[in-house]
Amino acid sequence: KDPKSTMDKLLNLNSKRQRDRKWEDLDPDCLANVFVKVGIESLLLFVPFVCKSWYRASQNPVCWERLVFPDSEEEATDDPWSLDDNVANLPWTYANRIEGQSFDYFVRRFAREFQIDWSRFSIPSFIKMVINRSGGNAKFLKIPGICSHYVNAIEKILEHISKNCKGFVGLHVAYATIGTSEASAIVKFVPNLKYMCFRKSCLEKNDLVMLLKECRELVLLDVRECEGFDERDEEILKLASHISKFRCKGSKTHVLRDDDLAVEDLEIIEIDE
């Protein structure tokens, strides 16, 4: 037989097979690696309902290792852990670049899609449900700062993580209020964190000192542009000297303005579990 003719037939057959291939026929592990990139919104609201093979692939724990919840509209960020423009090798998701909906819109849409009475919707319970999807494999969690305004929300979430996700290493809560209760919860439940970001948050010096003294495995701590401590504070800089990527530029003690609300005027949002 003519070798060239045989080769042409094989190439044509292979081309036909390539054209006939369908997404649902892709190897489940390959599908899961694709779904890693799509983000929480798509994994909860869209991907599982395309077909049975996509549903099964979306249950792969690898899809739920990096849980990046959408930001509130005023908290838009390019990458939840980036300290510079070179983010190609950082060990976290790019999903929040793709999905730009606000956190409030996202949770309300989820409640509507699954017919959950909004008056009974609990933010901590919702986040814990997503954490459970990881099957104990969640490693990174990014939640919007508004979560810190719900009573004990961060403490409840971290306690759940400590019980179910032994390999958890990264927490990102920007534009938040990180008080003594939140800092104590971090020390109590996830003291072995390696990556932590509270950028543009309210974080008092005493609470930051507690974190620096107790979380000794940190390799990245981003507390830039925070209020509550001075970026030049010698005690803080000394305690953070072992952290290879410590960023506190722009942080300052509280600057009171005439239009600031008095502490007693601040309202804490309470939620039902």
mmCIF file of N, CA, C and O in Angstrom, residues 175-179 198 200-204 207 226-228 254:
data_model
loop_
_atom_site.group_PDB
_atom_site.id
_atom_site.type_symbol
_atom_site.label_atom_id
_atom_site.label_comp_id
_atom_site.label_asym_id
_atom_site.label_seq_id
_atom_site.Cartn_x
_atom_site.Cartn_y
_atom_site.Cartn_z
ATOM 1 N N TYR A 175 -10.853 45.220 53.314
ATOM 2 C CA TYR A 175 -11.882 46.222 53.591
ATOM 3 C C TYR A 175 -12.761 45.771 54.760
ATOM 4 O O TYR A 175 -13.983 45.944 54.736
ATOM 5 N N ALA A 176 -12.156 45.192 55.777
ATOM 6 C CA ALA A 176 -12.900 44.594 56.882
ATOM 7 C C ALA A 176 -12.590 45.304 58.189
ATOM 8 O O ALA A 176 -11.757 46.214 58.256
ATOM 9 N N THR A 177 -13.276 44.877 59.229
ATOM 10 C CA THR A 177 -12.952 45.292 60.592
ATOM 11 C C THR A 177 -12.443 44.054 61.318
ATOM 12 O O THR A 177 -13.214 43.155 61.636
ATOM 13 N N ILE A 178 -11.133 43.999 61.513
ATOM 14 C CA ILE A 178 -10.509 42.864 62.181
ATOM 15 C C ILE A 178 -10.234 43.269 63.619
ATOM 16 O O ILE A 178 -9.229 43.911 63.925
ATOM 17 N N GLY A 179 -11.167 42.920 64.491
ATOM 18 C CA GLY A 179 -11.036 43.274 65.886
ATOM 19 C C GLY A 179 -10.407 42.164 66.703
ATOM 20 O O GLY A 179 -9.909 41.169 66.172
ATOM 21 N N PHE A 198 -5.260 41.444 54.998
ATOM 22 C CA PHE A 198 -6.305 42.281 55.560
ATOM 23 C C PHE A 198 -6.171 43.699 55.003
ATOM 24 O O PHE A 198 -6.403 44.684 55.706
ATOM 25 N N LYS A 200 -6.438 47.328 53.615
ATOM 26 C CA LYS A 200 -7.431 48.393 53.741
ATOM 27 C C LYS A 200 -8.491 48.068 54.791
ATOM 28 O O LYS A 200 -9.665 48.405 54.616
ATOM 29 N N SER A 201 -8.076 47.418 55.856
ATOM 30 C CA SER A 201 -8.990 47.075 56.940
ATOM 31 C C SER A 201 -8.703 47.917 58.173
ATOM 32 O O SER A 201 -7.680 48.594 58.263
ATOM 33 N N CYS A 202 -9.632 47.878 59.124
ATOM 34 C CA CYS A 202 -9.394 48.454 60.443
ATOM 35 C C CYS A 202 -8.753 47.368 61.301
ATOM 36 O O CYS A 202 -9.377 46.331 61.556
ATOM 37 N N LEU A 203 -7.515 47.585 61.703
ATOM 38 C CA LEU A 203 -6.762 46.575 62.445
ATOM 39 C C LEU A 203 -5.899 47.275 63.488
ATOM 40 O O LEU A 203 -4.929 47.947 63.145
ATOM 41 N N GLU A 204 -6.277 47.142 64.739
ATOM 42 C CA GLU A 204 -5.545 47.805 65.806
ATOM 43 C C GLU A 204 -4.177 47.154 66.024
ATOM 44 O O GLU A 204 -3.984 45.960 65.753
ATOM 45 N N ASP A 207 -4.011 43.919 68.131
ATOM 46 C CA ASP A 207 -4.503 42.725 67.448
ATOM 47 C C ASP A 207 -3.497 42.229 66.403
ATOM 48 O O ASP A 207 -3.304 41.020 66.225
ATOM 49 N N CYS A 226 -3.953 49.953 56.076
ATOM 50 C CA CYS A 226 -4.871 49.680 57.192
ATOM 51 C C CYS A 226 -4.920 50.872 58.142
ATOM 52 O O CYS A 226 -4.037 51.727 58.139
ATOM 53 N N GLU A 227 -5.943 50.912 58.957
ATOM 54 C CA GLU A 227 -6.057 51.910 60.022
ATOM 55 C C GLU A 227 -5.979 51.214 61.365
ATOM 56 O O GLU A 227 -6.629 50.201 61.580
ATOM 57 N N GLY A 228 -5.157 51.771 62.265
ATOM 58 C CA GLY A 228 -5.050 51.212 63.598
ATOM 59 C C GLY A 228 -3.617 51.063 64.079
ATOM 60 O O GLY A 228 -3.366 50.883 65.270
ATOM 61 N N HIS A 254 -5.458 55.788 63.633
ATOM 62 C CA HIS A 254 -6.737 56.380 63.266
ATOM 63 C C HIS A 254 -6.632 57.890 63.128
ATOM 64 O O HIS A 254 -6.047 58.569 63.962
#
